[in-house]
Short mmCIF file of C-alpha atoms in Angstrom, two decimals:
data_model
loop_
_atom_site.label_atom_id
_atom_site.label_comp_id
_atom_site.label_asym_id
_atom_site.label_seq_id
_atom_site.Cartn_x
_atom_site.Cartn_y
_atom_site.Cartn_z
CA UNK Z 1 -13.28 8.44 20.43
CA UNK Z 2 -11.58 10.74 22.69
CA UNK Z 3 -10.00 13.35 20.48
CA UNK Z 4 -11.56 16.04 18.36
CA UNK Z 5 -11.22 16.50 14.90
CA UNK Z 6 -7.54 18.23 13.30
CA UNK Z 7 -6.83 21.05 11.08
CA UNK Z 8 -4.68 20.34 8.42
CA UNK Z 9 -1.31 22.30 8.29
CA UNK Z 10 -0.06 24.21 5.37
CA UNK Z 11 -0.40 22.91 1.88
CA UNK Z 12 2.27 20.28 0.93
CA UNK Z 13 2.95 19.16 4.43
CA UNK Z 14 5.26 15.69 3.91
CA UNK Z 15 3.18 13.00 4.48
CA UNK Z 16 5.08 10.03 6.08
CA UNK Z 17 2.77 7.65 7.50
CA UNK Z 18 -0.27 5.55 6.96
CA UNK Z 19 -1.11 4.31 10.53
CA UNK Z 20 -3.10 1.24 9.15
CA UNK Z 21 -4.02 -0.34 12.39
CA UNK Z 22 -7.50 -1.70 12.87
CA UNK Z 23 -9.76 0.33 15.45
CA UNK Z 24 -8.67 -0.47 19.24
CA UNK Z 25 -5.39 -1.38 18.58
CA UNK Z 26 -4.15 2.01 19.84
CA UNK Z 27 -4.49 4.01 17.00
CA UNK Z 28 -5.66 7.11 19.25
CA UNK Z 29 -2.10 6.68 21.12
CA UNK Z 30 -0.06 6.36 18.09
CA UNK Z 31 -2.12 9.42 16.70
CA UNK Z 32 -0.82 11.60 19.80
CA UNK Z 33 2.54 10.22 19.50
CA UNK Z 34 3.30 10.98 15.85
CA UNK Z 35 1.77 14.28 16.15
CA UNK Z 36 4.99 14.73 18.80
CA UNK Z 37 7.34 12.92 16.66
CA UNK Z 38 6.63 14.42 13.34
CA UNK Z 39 5.70 17.93 14.76
CA UNK Z 40 2.66 17.81 12.48
CA UNK Z 41 -1.17 17.42 12.32
CA UNK Z 42 -2.44 13.51 12.00
CA UNK Z 43 -5.82 13.09 10.13
CA UNK Z 44 -7.85 10.38 12.10
CA UNK Z 45 -9.83 9.34 9.28
CA UNK Z 46 -12.52 8.06 11.90
CA UNK Z 47 -13.06 11.43 13.56
CA UNK Z 48 -12.80 13.57 10.64
CA UNK Z 49 -15.36 11.72 8.42
CA UNK Z 50 -17.95 11.76 10.92
CA UNK Z 51 -17.41 14.74 13.02
CA UNK Z 52 -14.95 16.84 11.00
CA UNK Z 53 -15.70 20.07 8.65
CA UNK Z 54 -18.27 18.98 6.30
CA UNK Z 55 -16.31 19.21 2.99
CA UNK Z 56 -14.12 16.23 4.71
CA UNK Z 57 -17.14 14.43 5.64
CA UNK Z 58 -18.25 14.71 2.27
CA UNK Z 59 -14.82 13.83 0.70
CA UNK Z 60 -14.87 10.70 2.91
CA UNK Z 61 -18.18 9.44 1.62
CA UNK Z 62 -17.25 9.90 -1.73
CA UNK Z 63 -13.95 8.00 -1.16
CA UNK Z 64 -15.64 5.33 0.60
CA UNK Z 65 -18.26 4.90 -2.32
CA UNK Z 66 -15.83 5.00 -5.09
CA UNK Z 67 -13.10 2.67 -3.49
CA UNK Z 68 -14.77 -0.76 -3.72
CA UNK Z 69 -15.90 0.17 -7.35
CA UNK Z 70 -13.09 2.18 -9.26
CA UNK Z 71 -12.15 0.26 -12.20
CA UNK Z 72 -11.35 2.66 -14.90
CA UNK Z 73 -8.75 4.55 -14.99
CA UNK Z 74 -10.50 7.64 -14.87
CA UNK Z 75 -12.18 6.43 -11.62
CA UNK Z 76 -9.00 5.70 -9.92
CA UNK Z 77 -7.30 8.94 -10.86
CA UNK Z 78 -10.64 10.44 -9.29
CA UNK Z 79 -10.16 8.50 -6.09
CA UNK Z 80 -6.53 9.60 -6.21
CA UNK Z 81 -7.35 12.95 -6.18
CA UNK Z 82 -10.01 12.56 -3.18
CA UNK Z 83 -7.50 11.10 -1.18
CA UNK Z 84 -4.89 13.59 -1.92
CA UNK Z 85 -7.33 16.02 -1.41
CA UNK Z 86 -8.41 15.06 2.31
CA UNK Z 87 -4.87 14.57 3.37
CA UNK Z 88 -3.05 17.49 2.19
CA UNK Z 89 -1.89 19.10 5.04
CA UNK Z 90 -1.22 16.14 7.21
CA UNK Z 91 1.77 14.39 8.15
CA UNK Z 92 -0.17 10.76 8.91
CA UNK Z 93 -3.36 9.26 8.49
CA UNK Z 94 -5.13 6.81 11.05
CA UNK Z 95 -7.97 4.69 12.06
CA UNK Z 96 -10.87 3.43 9.90
CA UNK Z 97 -11.75 3.91 7.16
CA UNK Z 98 -8.42 4.99 5.94
CA UNK Z 99 -6.74 1.78 7.45
CA UNK Z 100 -9.08 -0.27 5.18
CA UNK Z 101 -7.76 1.58 2.38
CA UNK Z 102 -3.97 1.15 2.57
CA UNK Z 103 -3.32 0.13 -0.97
CA UNK Z 104 -4.95 3.34 -2.48
CA UNK Z 105 -3.38 5.74 0.19
CA UNK Z 106 0.02 4.06 -0.81
CA UNK Z 107 -0.41 4.55 -4.28
CA UNK Z 108 -1.06 8.55 -3.83
CA UNK Z 109 2.07 8.25 -1.19
CA UNK Z 110 4.27 6.03 -2.42
CA UNK Z 111 7.42 7.06 0.10
CA UNK Z 112 5.08 6.66 2.85
CA UNK Z 113 5.81 4.06 5.53
CA UNK Z 114 2.79 1.73 7.05
CA UNK Z 115 2.50 1.31 10.53
CA UNK Z 116 0.02 -0.78 12.06
CA UNK Z 117 -0.78 -0.86 15.48
CA UNK Z 118 -1.73 -4.45 16.91
CA UNK Z 119 -2.48 -6.14 19.99
CA UNK Z 120 -3.68 -9.87 21.48
CA UNK Z 121 -6.43 -10.96 19.20
CA UNK Z 122 -8.70 -11.56 22.72
CA UNK Z 123 -8.13 -8.23 24.18
CA UNK Z 124 -8.73 -6.51 20.82
CA UNK Z 125 -12.33 -8.39 20.14
CA UNK Z 126 -13.10 -7.46 23.88
CA UNK Z 127 -12.13 -3.97 23.61
CA UNK Z 128 -13.92 -3.83 19.86
CA UNK Z 129 -17.07 -5.66 21.39
CA UNK Z 130 -17.23 -3.08 23.84
CA UNK Z 131 -17.36 -0.58 21.29
CA UNK Z 132 -19.72 -1.99 18.76
CA UNK Z 133 -22.20 -2.45 21.75
CA UNK Z 134 -22.32 1.37 22.47
CA UNK Z 135 -22.37 2.35 18.98
CA UNK Z 136 -25.06 -0.38 17.97
CA UNK Z 137 -27.58 0.48 20.75
CA UNK Z 138 -31.21 0.45 19.04
CA UNK Z 139 -31.96 4.08 20.45
CA UNK Z 140 -28.74 5.98 19.23
CA UNK Z 141 -29.83 6.81 15.55
CA UNK Z 142 -33.40 8.05 17.08
CA UNK Z 143 -31.74 10.41 19.63
CA UNK Z 144 -29.41 12.19 17.61
CA UNK Z 145 -31.73 12.23 14.81
CA UNK Z 146 -31.80 15.93 14.89
CA UNK Z 147 -27.64 16.49 15.23
CA UNK Z 148 -26.71 17.82 11.95
CA UNK Z 149 -23.34 15.72 11.26
CA UNK Z 150 -24.48 12.58 12.82
CA UNK Z 151 -27.32 12.62 10.27
CA UNK Z 152 -24.32 11.06 7.83
CA UNK Z 153 -23.69 8.04 10.26
CA UNK Z 154 -26.11 6.10 8.58
CA UNK Z 155 -24.60 6.73 5.13
CA UNK Z 156 -21.43 6.24 6.39
CA UNK Z 157 -22.11 3.09 8.07
CA UNK Z 158 -23.63 1.46 5.18
CA UNK Z 159 -20.72 2.76 3.05
CA UNK Z 160 -17.98 1.08 5.67
CA UNK Z 161 -20.22 -2.31 5.46
CA UNK Z 162 -19.45 -2.16 1.37
CA UNK Z 163 -15.76 -1.54 1.69
CA UNK Z 164 -15.54 -4.38 4.42
CA UNK Z 165 -17.32 -7.03 2.01
CA UNK Z 166 -15.03 -5.88 -0.73
CA UNK Z 167 -11.73 -6.20 1.30
CA UNK Z 168 -12.73 -8.49 3.73
CA UNK Z 169 -15.80 -10.47 2.74
CA UNK Z 170 -17.51 -9.34 5.83
CA UNK Z 171 -20.22 -6.64 6.34
CA UNK Z 172 -18.61 -5.58 9.82
CA UNK Z 173 -15.87 -5.80 11.92
CA UNK Z 174 -15.94 -9.73 13.51
CA UNK Z 175 -13.44 -11.51 15.86
CA UNK Z 176 -11.51 -12.30 12.94
CA UNK Z 177 -11.19 -8.71 11.22
CA UNK Z 178 -8.08 -8.16 13.01
CA UNK Z 179 -6.34 -11.14 11.54
CA UNK Z 180 -7.76 -10.82 8.07
CA UNK Z 181 -6.92 -6.47 8.13
CA UNK Z 182 -2.98 -7.84 9.06
CA UNK Z 183 -3.07 -10.60 6.42
CA UNK Z 184 -3.82 -8.21 3.88
CA UNK Z 185 -1.52 -5.66 4.73
CA UNK Z 186 1.52 -8.36 4.63
CA UNK Z 187 0.29 -9.11 0.67
CA UNK Z 188 -0.12 -5.45 -0.05
CA UNK Z 189 2.46 -3.39 1.12
CA UNK Z 190 6.49 -4.02 0.48
CA UNK Z 191 8.01 -5.86 3.58
CA UNK Z 192 10.23 -2.89 3.80
CA UNK Z 193 7.67 -0.48 4.21
CA UNK Z 194 5.20 -2.20 6.67
CA UNK Z 195 5.97 -2.33 10.99
CA UNK Z 196 3.82 -3.92 13.14
CA UNK Z 197 3.87 -2.11 16.69
CA UNK Z 198 2.38 -2.23 19.99
CA UNK Z 199 1.68 0.97 21.67
CA UNK Z 200 2.33 -0.62 25.12
CA UNK Z 201 6.12 -0.75 23.69
CA UNK Z 202 6.54 2.96 24.08
CA UNK Z 203 8.86 5.28 22.36
CA UNK Z 204 11.90 3.50 21.82
CA UNK Z 205 10.75 1.38 18.94
CA UNK Z 206 8.57 3.87 17.47
CA UNK Z 207 11.22 5.99 17.31
CA UNK Z 208 13.60 3.56 15.94
CA UNK Z 209 10.77 2.95 13.01
CA UNK Z 210 10.80 6.85 12.13
CA UNK Z 211 14.60 7.22 12.85
CA UNK Z 212 13.86 10.37 15.30
CA UNK Z 213 15.03 10.83 18.40
CA UNK Z 214 13.44 10.07 21.54
CA UNK Z 215 11.47 13.21 23.07
CA UNK Z 216 11.91 13.88 26.78
CA UNK Z 217 8.12 13.39 27.58
CA UNK Z 218 5.92 10.83 28.79
CA UNK Z 219 4.60 8.46 26.01
CA UNK Z 220 0.90 9.40 25.55
CA UNK Z 221 -1.87 6.78 26.45
CA UNK Z 222 -5.50 7.64 25.11
CA UNK Z 223 -8.87 6.15 24.24
CA UNK Z 224 -9.54 3.95 27.02
CA UNK Z 225 -12.96 2.68 28.03
CA UNK Z 226 -13.72 5.24 30.22
CA UNK Z 227 -13.07 8.01 26.97
CA UNK Z 228 -15.07 5.97 24.64
CA UNK Z 229 -18.20 5.88 27.36
CA UNK Z 230 -17.81 9.63 27.88
CA UNK Z 231 -17.82 10.35 24.15
CA UNK Z 232 -21.02 8.33 23.60
CA UNK Z 233 -22.73 10.03 26.63
CA UNK Z 234 -22.28 13.40 25.48
CA UNK Z 235 -23.70 12.21 22.12
CA UNK Z 236 -26.77 11.01 23.76
CA UNK Z 237 -26.86 14.30 25.94
CA UNK Z 238 -26.47 16.62 22.71
CA UNK Z 239 -29.01 14.32 20.99
CA UNK Z 240 -31.55 14.65 23.78
CA UNK Z 241 -31.05 18.63 24.08
CA UNK Z 242 -31.42 18.53 20.19
CA UNK Z 243 -34.96 16.95 20.61
CA UNK Z 244 -35.70 19.28 23.28
CA UNK Z 245 -35.33 22.30 21.06
CA UNK Z 246 -37.41 20.95 18.11
CA UNK Z 247 -40.08 20.22 20.73
CA UNK Z 248 -39.94 23.99 21.77
CA UNK Z 249 -40.16 24.87 18.07
CA UNK Z 250 -42.86 22.50 17.41
CA UNK Z 251 -44.79 23.56 20.11
CA UNK Z 252 -44.19 27.40 19.19
CA UNK Z 253 -45.38 26.87 15.77
CA UNK Z 254 -48.33 25.01 16.75
CA UNK Z 255 -49.41 27.68 19.10
CA UNK Z 256 -48.79 30.60 16.28
CA UNK Z 257 -51.11 28.58 14.02
CA UNK Z 258 -53.67 28.18 16.74
CA UNK Z 259 -53.72 31.88 17.58
CA UNK Z 260 -53.91 32.46 13.83
CA UNK Z 261 -56.85 30.23 13.41
CA UNK Z 262 -58.67 31.52 16.30
CA UNK Z 263 -58.12 35.06 15.15
CA UNK Z 264 -59.52 34.18 11.69
CA UNK Z 265 -62.67 32.66 13.21
CA UNK Z 266 -63.33 35.62 15.19
#
C-alpha cells in the first residue's frame, strides 16, 4: 500500500536484486531506494499482482497456483518462463508473493543477490496485525464487489494461503512467520548472496551491499500506517461509488422494463 503499479523498462533490463523481506519490514522504502540506486523500475509483486495490468495479474495468479505443485521438468520450466515473463524489464522484485518464492526466482536469475528487509519481531507483528485488521474486515469483499481488479482478491488470497501452507506450514501470516521466513532464506540462499538490511540504517549499508556510491539526496521513507489506512479508505470510497453506479443502472433498467410492460398492456 502507498505506491502504484510500475511499468517495466526495456526488455532485457538487468535484473539485480530479489527483495525477499516479508511485508511490513520496510519493503516499500527499499523499493524506492532501489529505484534510485539501480536507476530502473522495481516490481512490487503485491501491488502488481493485485492492481497492475491485467496480464500481470493473470500471470501472478498462475505463478501462485503452479509454484506449490510444480514437480515435473515441464512444470518447473513453465514456472521459470512465467517468472521471467512477469519480471522482464525490472531491476528488482519486492514484497509478497515474490518474497515467498525466493528460491524459484533465484533459479531464473542466478546472478541476482537477495536483500531481505528485517525489523524487530514485536514491532513487525504490531504493524502486520494492523494491516491484517484492515484487509480482514468482513465488509471489504462486499464493498469492493463491483471493482473489476479487486474481484481477483479472493482468488489471490486463496492461492497465497496455499503458498503459505506449502512453504511455512501456515495458512496465513502469523506472529512467528517473520522468523520462519528468514530461517527459510538462510537455508536456501547461499550466504554470500544473502543480505539482511534494516531501512532505519539508511543509505550507507545498502550502497555497500550494491557497491554503488551514496546518492546526494535524502533516504526515502514510505508506507507508514497513515498511508496504509488512506489506501484502505480509497478502496472503500471507490467501492461505494461502484455500488452507487450499479444501483443507478439497476434502477434505470427496472424503469425501462416497467415502461415497456406498461406500453405492452395499453
